[in-house]
């Protein structure tokens, strides 16, 4: 049984050792999906017609979510929470959920990944409720391309949402962009220019085979190496000297070609497919209906909702969560035999149904 350098030894696994796995990793970063519903239909994530949404009572309630976070933080060593979905802003009790979590955990970093529709109206309230910062997904600065990628003509609303988040103090704002060949890949330098001018950290994400349409192809995806080359047509990129510290994004400092002494900002590149970071993964995922997924590509799911709805105590819930993470796979499998490995099987759940 292998251990990862710097990580706790598997031999010492006890109720107090948190969410360890057999490869010696410890999950401290909780990704919690608040809903499977969404008001966009990004081509790399959802089919045009949407999905069969979960019934309301299938989704974890506000009280169940708040309890689960408390168990994660108090009993299992969770040190960071990211709210996601589906689209977390469509959840009507979002502000109450954040307020309750913040009341229990005054210093826990709580971030949210959102498409920013409706953020303009709610950014200040989110900050007041206790949200620490925000990641906004926006793949294009052109209304037509945005509409092509998301199947909805709402770029202006997203831009207003981002402005409102900055004004409300929900920074450092990170902007997530998936680059798609022949659609928005040529925008890479424009997106970088736009983000660094505003003090945002742009993160390019390699397209993963997690689309409901199963349309992902090796040829279709833009690789991290290509992303760097696209940005370097206008800028100079150098590795960010800060340690990566388990983060999925590899960070790069951005300088202009004319004044290479001045750092304009940083960007991140999330190369889950071509340069996977599984050995350093610290994530544990909870789906909107309360299932633990130890990995985005996991085919195993462990239900916690039935325990939460029984008279089981917190220790029993923690134990099942620990057991689910113990079996976290060593790697997602796309890299077994190289890019687009023949033995890789796309999971049944698409990104929005897991919680990205
Ligand atoms: N709806 C919110 C949003 O879009 O930010 C939160 C959920 S979304 C599933 C989280 C992130 O997953 C987004 O940044 C989105 O771009 C990314 N994503 C979705 N499908 C993806 C795929 N097939 N490959 C890579 N990233 C994907
Ligand atoms: Fe919705 Fe986010 Fe998926 Fe786009 S990426 S369809 S915004 S869940």
Short mmCIF file of C-alpha atoms and ligand atoms in Angstrom, two decimals:
data_model
loop_
_atom_site.label_atom_id
_atom_site.label_comp_id
_atom_site.label_asym_id
_atom_site.label_seq_id
_atom_site.Cartn_x
_atom_site.Cartn_y
_atom_site.Cartn_z
CA UNK A 1 0.00 0.00 0.00
CA UNK A 2 1.63 3.25 -1.05
CA UNK A 3 1.70 6.51 0.83
CA UNK A 4 2.01 9.98 -0.59
CA UNK A 5 4.89 12.14 0.57
CA UNK A 6 3.85 14.48 3.37
CA UNK A 7 0.45 12.82 3.80
CA UNK A 8 -0.61 10.85 6.89
CA UNK A 9 0.24 7.17 6.95
CA UNK A 10 -2.63 4.79 6.18
CA UNK A 11 -1.48 2.59 9.05
CA UNK A 12 -2.68 5.24 11.48
CA UNK A 13 -6.27 5.45 10.20
CA UNK A 14 -8.58 6.12 13.15
CA UNK A 15 -11.84 7.92 13.73
CA UNK A 16 -9.75 11.04 14.33
CA UNK A 17 -7.71 10.87 11.13
CA UNK A 18 -10.28 12.41 8.82
CA UNK A 19 -11.06 11.47 5.23
CA UNK A 20 -8.01 9.38 4.41
CA UNK A 21 -7.75 6.98 1.49
CA UNK A 22 -5.69 3.86 0.86
CA UNK A 23 -3.19 5.91 -1.16
CA UNK A 24 -2.43 8.16 1.80
CA UNK A 25 -4.30 11.23 0.61
CA UNK A 26 -6.53 13.20 2.96
CA UNK A 27 -9.59 15.05 1.69
CA UNK A 28 -9.95 18.46 3.33
CA UNK A 29 -11.78 20.29 0.53
CA UNK A 30 -15.54 19.66 0.38
CA UNK A 31 -17.43 20.28 -2.88
CA UNK A 32 -21.11 20.40 -2.10
CA UNK A 33 -23.77 20.45 -4.81
CA UNK A 34 -26.87 22.40 -3.76
CA UNK A 35 -29.01 21.45 -6.74
CA UNK A 36 -28.84 19.54 -10.02
CA UNK A 37 -30.91 22.22 -11.78
CA UNK A 38 -29.46 24.88 -14.05
CA UNK A 39 -30.69 27.77 -16.19
CA UNK A 40 -27.93 27.40 -18.83
CA UNK A 41 -27.30 24.45 -21.14
CA UNK A 42 -23.52 24.53 -21.69
CA UNK A 43 -22.80 22.11 -24.50
CA UNK A 44 -19.93 20.42 -22.61
CA UNK A 45 -22.13 19.82 -19.56
CA UNK A 46 -25.89 19.52 -20.27
CA UNK A 47 -28.07 18.39 -23.15
CA UNK A 48 -30.20 21.08 -24.84
CA UNK A 49 -33.40 19.72 -23.29
CA UNK A 50 -31.97 19.63 -19.75
CA UNK A 51 -31.98 16.53 -17.56
CA UNK A 52 -34.61 14.78 -15.46
CA UNK A 53 -34.35 17.03 -12.42
CA UNK A 54 -34.48 15.47 -8.97
CA UNK A 55 -37.75 15.75 -7.03
CA UNK A 56 -37.64 18.43 -4.33
CA UNK A 57 -37.62 15.93 -1.44
CA UNK A 58 -34.79 13.94 -3.07
CA UNK A 59 -32.47 16.94 -2.64
CA UNK A 60 -30.81 17.56 0.73
CA UNK A 61 -32.69 20.13 2.80
CA UNK A 62 -31.12 23.23 4.32
CA UNK A 63 -30.91 21.52 7.73
CA UNK A 64 -29.34 18.36 6.24
CA UNK A 65 -26.75 20.40 4.36
CA UNK A 66 -25.82 22.43 7.40
CA UNK A 67 -25.50 19.28 9.50
CA UNK A 68 -23.35 17.55 6.88
CA UNK A 69 -20.97 20.51 6.72
CA UNK A 70 -20.76 20.53 10.52
CA UNK A 71 -19.91 16.82 10.55
CA UNK A 72 -17.31 17.40 7.82
CA UNK A 73 -15.66 20.28 9.64
CA UNK A 74 -15.97 19.14 13.26
CA UNK A 75 -15.36 15.41 12.85
CA UNK A 76 -13.57 14.87 9.54
CA UNK A 77 -11.05 17.66 9.09
CA UNK A 78 -12.75 19.61 6.27
CA UNK A 79 -10.97 22.97 6.01
CA UNK A 80 -12.56 24.49 2.91
CA UNK A 81 -16.07 24.43 1.41
CA UNK A 82 -17.11 25.08 -2.18
CA UNK A 83 -20.81 25.36 -3.04
CA UNK A 84 -21.67 24.25 -6.55
CA UNK A 85 -24.27 22.48 -8.64
CA UNK A 86 -26.10 22.58 -11.13
CA UNK A 87 -26.48 26.28 -10.52
CA UNK A 88 -26.37 27.16 -6.81
CA UNK A 89 -28.07 30.54 -7.39
CA UNK A 90 -31.32 28.81 -8.43
CA UNK A 91 -31.70 27.45 -4.90
CA UNK A 92 -34.25 29.66 -3.09
CA UNK A 93 -32.80 29.13 0.40
CA UNK A 94 -29.17 29.73 -0.65
CA UNK A 95 -28.68 32.77 1.59
CA UNK A 96 -30.09 30.94 4.62
CA UNK A 97 -27.84 27.95 3.96
CA UNK A 98 -24.75 30.16 3.84
CA UNK A 99 -25.84 32.11 6.93
CA UNK A 100 -26.34 28.89 8.91
CA UNK A 101 -22.99 27.42 7.83
CA UNK A 102 -21.22 30.68 8.64
CA UNK A 103 -22.83 30.81 12.09
CA UNK A 104 -21.40 27.36 12.86
CA UNK A 105 -17.97 27.99 11.28
CA UNK A 106 -16.84 31.61 11.62
CA UNK A 107 -13.49 31.17 9.83
CA UNK A 108 -14.21 28.44 7.26
CA UNK A 109 -13.40 29.60 3.70
CA UNK A 110 -16.72 29.25 1.81
CA UNK A 111 -16.63 29.79 -1.94
CA UNK A 112 -19.20 29.23 -4.67
CA UNK A 113 -18.95 28.29 -8.34
CA UNK A 114 -21.71 29.93 -10.35
CA UNK A 115 -22.75 30.97 -13.83
CA UNK A 116 -23.59 34.41 -12.34
CA UNK A 117 -27.18 34.61 -13.63
CA UNK A 118 -28.97 36.56 -10.91
CA UNK A 119 -25.72 37.42 -9.15
CA UNK A 120 -26.17 41.13 -9.86
CA UNK A 121 -29.15 41.22 -7.50
CA UNK A 122 -27.70 38.92 -4.84
CA UNK A 123 -23.96 39.58 -4.62
CA UNK A 124 -24.16 41.96 -1.65
CA UNK A 125 -26.53 39.64 0.23
CA UNK A 126 -24.23 36.68 -0.39
CA UNK A 127 -21.32 38.60 1.05
CA UNK A 128 -23.38 39.66 4.03
CA UNK A 129 -24.52 36.05 4.60
CA UNK A 130 -20.89 34.97 4.91
CA UNK A 131 -19.73 33.83 1.48
CA UNK A 132 -15.95 34.34 1.25
CA UNK A 133 -15.41 34.44 -2.50
CA UNK A 134 -16.73 33.40 -5.87
CA UNK A 135 -15.76 31.57 -9.07
CA UNK A 136 -17.73 32.56 -12.16
CA UNK A 137 -17.88 30.43 -15.29
CA UNK A 138 -17.69 32.49 -18.47
CA UNK A 139 -16.23 31.07 -21.65
CA UNK A 140 -16.53 33.97 -24.07
CA UNK A 141 -16.63 37.76 -24.28
CA UNK A 142 -18.71 37.64 -27.47
CA UNK A 143 -22.48 37.46 -27.07
CA UNK A 144 -22.94 35.09 -30.05
CA UNK A 145 -20.22 32.69 -28.93
CA UNK A 146 -21.49 32.78 -25.36
CA UNK A 147 -24.99 31.92 -26.64
CA UNK A 148 -23.60 29.14 -28.83
CA UNK A 149 -21.76 27.57 -25.88
CA UNK A 150 -24.46 28.00 -23.24
CA UNK A 151 -27.48 27.84 -25.57
CA UNK A 152 -28.79 31.02 -23.87
CA UNK A 153 -28.23 34.71 -24.83
CA UNK A 154 -27.27 35.99 -21.38
CA UNK A 155 -23.68 37.28 -21.57
CA UNK A 156 -24.65 40.79 -20.48
CA UNK A 157 -26.30 39.44 -17.32
CA UNK A 158 -23.19 37.41 -16.49
CA UNK A 159 -20.95 40.45 -16.93
CA UNK A 160 -23.22 42.53 -14.68
CA UNK A 161 -23.15 39.72 -12.10
CA UNK A 162 -19.35 39.69 -12.10
CA UNK A 163 -19.24 43.48 -11.63
CA UNK A 164 -21.65 43.22 -8.72
CA UNK A 165 -19.55 40.48 -7.10
CA UNK A 166 -16.43 42.65 -7.36
CA UNK A 167 -18.29 45.64 -5.90
CA UNK A 168 -19.58 43.48 -3.03
CA UNK A 169 -16.05 42.36 -2.11
CA UNK A 170 -16.45 38.71 -3.15
CA UNK A 171 -12.84 38.54 -4.34
CA UNK A 172 -10.45 37.13 -5.27
CA UNK A 173 -12.79 36.51 -8.21
CA UNK A 174 -11.82 33.56 -10.36
CA UNK A 175 -13.22 33.16 -13.85
CA UNK A 176 -13.54 29.60 -15.21
CA UNK A 177 -13.35 29.14 -18.98
CA UNK A 178 -13.54 25.86 -20.88
CA UNK A 179 -11.87 26.29 -24.27
CA UNK A 180 -13.52 24.48 -27.19
CA UNK A 181 -11.68 23.97 -30.43
CA UNK A 182 -12.87 26.22 -33.25
CA UNK A 183 -15.48 27.89 -31.04
CA UNK A 184 -13.80 30.03 -28.37
CA UNK A 185 -10.15 28.87 -28.31
CA UNK A 186 -9.07 31.93 -30.32
CA UNK A 187 -10.37 34.09 -27.47
CA UNK A 188 -7.76 32.82 -24.99
CA UNK A 189 -5.55 35.97 -25.10
CA UNK A 190 -8.60 38.30 -25.02
CA UNK A 191 -9.97 36.52 -21.96
CA UNK A 192 -6.58 36.84 -20.23
CA UNK A 193 -6.37 40.55 -21.09
CA UNK A 194 -9.90 41.17 -19.83
CA UNK A 195 -9.30 39.27 -16.56
CA UNK A 196 -5.90 40.69 -15.60
CA UNK A 197 -7.12 44.25 -16.28
CA UNK A 198 -9.80 43.71 -13.62
CA UNK A 199 -7.69 41.85 -11.07
CA UNK A 200 -9.47 38.52 -11.66
CA UNK A 201 -7.73 35.15 -11.87
CA UNK A 202 -8.71 33.41 -15.10
CA UNK A 203 -8.60 29.61 -15.05
CA UNK A 204 -8.72 27.68 -18.28
CA UNK A 205 -10.19 24.21 -17.79
CA UNK A 206 -9.53 21.27 -20.09
CA UNK A 207 -12.81 19.85 -21.32
CA UNK A 208 -13.46 16.56 -19.53
CA UNK A 209 -15.64 13.67 -20.75
CA UNK A 210 -18.48 14.64 -18.42
CA UNK A 211 -21.00 15.98 -20.92
CA UNK A 212 -24.48 14.46 -20.90
CA UNK A 213 -24.39 14.18 -24.72
CA UNK A 214 -21.21 12.04 -24.62
CA UNK A 215 -19.77 14.25 -27.36
CA UNK A 216 -16.26 14.57 -25.88
CA UNK A 217 -13.46 13.56 -28.22
CA UNK A 218 -9.72 13.60 -27.93
CA UNK A 219 -9.49 15.76 -31.06
CA UNK A 220 -12.17 18.16 -29.80
CA UNK A 221 -10.52 18.97 -26.51
CA UNK A 222 -8.00 21.78 -26.26
CA UNK A 223 -5.02 20.61 -24.20
CA UNK A 224 -3.23 22.60 -21.50
CA UNK A 225 -0.15 22.81 -23.74
CA UNK A 226 -2.27 24.33 -26.50
CA UNK A 227 -3.85 26.75 -24.03
CA UNK A 228 -0.43 28.02 -22.96
CA UNK A 229 0.63 28.40 -26.59
CA UNK A 230 -2.55 30.35 -27.40
CA UNK A 231 -1.96 32.76 -24.49
CA UNK A 232 1.72 33.10 -25.42
CA UNK A 233 0.78 34.55 -28.80
CA UNK A 234 0.24 37.78 -26.85
CA UNK A 235 1.77 37.36 -23.38
CA UNK A 236 4.80 35.86 -21.65
CA UNK A 237 3.93 33.11 -19.16
CA UNK A 238 6.25 32.01 -16.35
CA UNK A 239 5.48 29.50 -13.57
CA UNK A 240 4.03 31.15 -10.47
CA UNK A 241 6.61 30.71 -7.68
CA UNK A 242 3.92 30.05 -5.04
CA UNK A 243 3.48 26.39 -4.10
CA UNK A 244 0.52 24.65 -5.69
CA UNK A 245 -0.59 23.23 -2.34
CA UNK A 246 -3.08 20.69 -3.70
CA UNK A 247 -4.82 23.20 -5.99
CA UNK A 248 -6.16 21.78 -9.27
CA UNK A 249 -4.91 24.79 -11.24
CA UNK A 250 -1.29 25.20 -12.19
CA UNK A 251 -0.66 28.93 -11.89
CA UNK A 252 1.27 31.12 -14.34
CA UNK A 253 2.38 34.71 -14.04
CA UNK A 254 1.34 36.86 -16.99
CA UNK A 255 3.60 39.55 -18.43
CA UNK A 256 3.30 41.61 -21.60
CA UNK A 257 5.90 41.05 -24.31
CA UNK A 258 6.69 44.77 -24.32
CA UNK A 259 7.34 45.08 -20.54
CA UNK A 260 8.34 41.61 -19.33
CA UNK A 261 9.48 42.95 -15.91
CA UNK A 262 5.94 43.75 -14.81
CA UNK A 263 3.62 40.97 -13.64
CA UNK A 264 0.15 41.87 -14.94
CA UNK A 265 -1.60 39.09 -13.04
CA UNK A 266 -1.87 35.32 -12.78
CA UNK A 267 -3.85 32.69 -14.64
CA UNK A 268 -4.46 29.05 -13.81
CA UNK A 269 -4.69 26.05 -16.09
CA UNK A 270 -6.64 23.00 -14.91
CA UNK A 271 -5.28 20.09 -16.93
CA UNK A 272 -7.36 17.25 -15.51
CA UNK A 273 -6.98 15.18 -18.69
CA UNK A 274 -3.45 15.69 -19.99
CA UNK A 275 -1.59 16.57 -16.76
CA UNK A 276 -3.72 14.98 -14.00
CA UNK A 277 -3.14 15.92 -10.39
CA UNK A 278 -4.82 12.89 -8.78
CA UNK A 279 -1.82 12.17 -6.50
CA UNK A 280 -2.43 15.50 -4.73
CA UNK A 281 -6.24 15.48 -4.80
CA UNK A 282 -7.86 16.73 -1.58
CA UNK A 283 -11.49 16.79 -2.68
CA UNK A 284 -14.55 15.00 -1.39
CA UNK A 285 -17.78 15.58 -3.33
CA UNK A 286 -21.37 15.51 -2.09
CA UNK A 287 -24.10 15.39 -4.74
CA UNK A 288 -27.36 17.32 -4.35
CA UNK A 289 -29.12 14.14 -3.15
CA UNK A 290 -26.46 13.47 -0.52
CA UNK A 291 -24.17 10.92 -2.11
CA UNK A 292 -20.44 10.95 -1.57
CA UNK A 293 -18.32 10.74 -4.70
CA UNK A 294 -14.66 10.34 -3.91
CA UNK A 295 -13.71 11.42 -7.47
CA UNK A 296 -15.42 13.22 -10.38
CA UNK A 297 -14.94 10.04 -12.40
CA UNK A 298 -15.95 7.63 -9.69
CA UNK A 299 -18.48 4.96 -10.57
CA UNK A 300 -19.08 4.29 -6.87
CA UNK A 301 -21.46 6.48 -4.86
CA UNK A 302 -22.17 6.27 -1.15
CA UNK A 303 -25.51 7.52 0.10
CA UNK A 304 -25.55 9.60 3.27
CA UNK A 305 -29.11 10.88 2.89
CA UNK A 306 -30.78 7.78 4.33
CA UNK A 307 -28.58 8.04 7.42
CA UNK A 308 -29.31 11.78 7.73
CA UNK A 309 -33.03 10.95 7.58
CA UNK A 310 -32.80 8.17 10.16
CA UNK A 311 -32.00 8.50 13.84
CA UNK A 312 -28.30 7.85 13.15
CA UNK A 313 -25.98 10.09 15.12
CA UNK A 314 -23.19 12.28 13.70
CA UNK A 315 -20.54 9.62 14.34
CA UNK A 316 -22.43 7.09 12.19
CA UNK A 317 -22.66 9.58 9.31
CA UNK A 318 -18.97 10.42 9.68
CA UNK A 319 -18.03 6.75 9.63
CA UNK A 320 -19.89 6.07 6.37
CA UNK A 321 -18.30 9.16 4.80
CA UNK A 322 -14.85 8.01 5.94
CA UNK A 323 -15.48 4.54 4.50
CA UNK A 324 -16.53 6.05 1.14
CA UNK A 325 -13.36 8.12 0.89
CA UNK A 326 -11.09 5.27 2.01
CA UNK A 327 -11.73 3.59 -1.35
CA UNK A 328 -11.01 6.70 -3.47
CA UNK A 329 -9.39 5.48 -6.69
CA UNK A 330 -5.73 6.24 -7.19
CA UNK A 331 -6.39 8.04 -10.48
CA UNK A 332 -9.31 8.75 -12.79
CA UNK A 333 -8.13 6.39 -15.50
CA UNK A 334 -8.03 8.74 -18.49
CA UNK A 335 -4.25 8.59 -18.26
CA UNK A 336 -3.80 4.81 -17.99
CA UNK A 337 -2.58 4.45 -21.53
CA UNK A 338 -2.37 8.07 -22.56
CA UNK A 339 -4.89 10.67 -23.61
CA UNK A 340 -8.34 9.22 -24.22
CA UNK A 341 -7.32 5.84 -22.84
CA UNK A 342 -9.21 2.97 -24.43
CA UNK A 343 -10.09 1.50 -21.02
CA UNK A 344 -11.58 4.72 -19.70
CA UNK A 345 -15.38 4.56 -19.35
CA UNK A 346 -17.27 7.84 -19.13
CA UNK A 347 -19.32 7.99 -15.90
CA UNK A 348 -23.13 7.96 -16.18
CA UNK A 349 -23.44 11.23 -14.33
CA UNK A 350 -22.66 14.42 -16.19
CA UNK A 351 -20.84 17.35 -14.59
CA UNK A 352 -23.97 19.23 -13.49
CA UNK A 353 -25.34 16.12 -11.75
CA UNK A 354 -22.11 15.61 -9.80
CA UNK A 355 -21.25 19.14 -8.80
CA UNK A 356 -18.20 20.49 -10.57
N1 LIG B 1 -23.29 26.11 -12.78
C1 LIG B 1 -22.11 26.54 -12.13
C2 LIG B 1 -21.06 27.01 -13.10
O1 LIG B 1 -21.20 26.75 -14.29
O2 LIG B 1 -20.12 27.64 -12.65
C3 LIG B 1 -21.52 25.48 -11.21
C4 LIG B 1 -21.51 24.07 -11.69
S1 LIG B 1 -20.51 23.74 -13.13
C5 LIG B 1 -20.79 22.02 -13.34
C6 LIG B 1 -18.86 23.88 -12.45
C7 LIG B 1 -17.74 24.03 -13.42
O3 LIG B 1 -17.65 22.85 -14.18
C8 LIG B 1 -17.92 25.17 -14.42
O4 LIG B 1 -16.80 26.03 -14.35
C9 LIG B 1 -17.97 24.49 -15.76
O5 LIG B 1 -17.34 25.23 -16.76
C10 LIG B 1 -17.22 23.21 -15.48
N2 LIG B 1 -17.56 22.11 -16.39
C11 LIG B 1 -18.78 21.62 -16.70
N3 LIG B 1 -18.70 20.60 -17.57
C12 LIG B 1 -17.37 20.43 -17.83
C13 LIG B 1 -16.61 19.53 -18.64
N4 LIG B 1 -17.20 18.60 -19.38
N5 LIG B 1 -15.27 19.65 -18.64
C14 LIG B 1 -14.65 20.59 -17.90
N6 LIG B 1 -15.31 21.47 -17.11
C15 LIG B 1 -16.65 21.39 -17.07
FE1 LIG B 2 -25.15 24.90 -15.89
FE2 LIG B 2 -22.70 25.20 -14.93
FE3 LIG B 2 -23.34 23.03 -16.41
FE4 LIG B 2 -23.20 25.39 -17.59
S1 LIG B 2 -21.50 24.30 -16.59
S2 LIG B 2 -24.88 23.89 -17.83
S3 LIG B 2 -23.90 26.75 -16.02
S4 LIG B 2 -24.13 23.53 -14.41
#
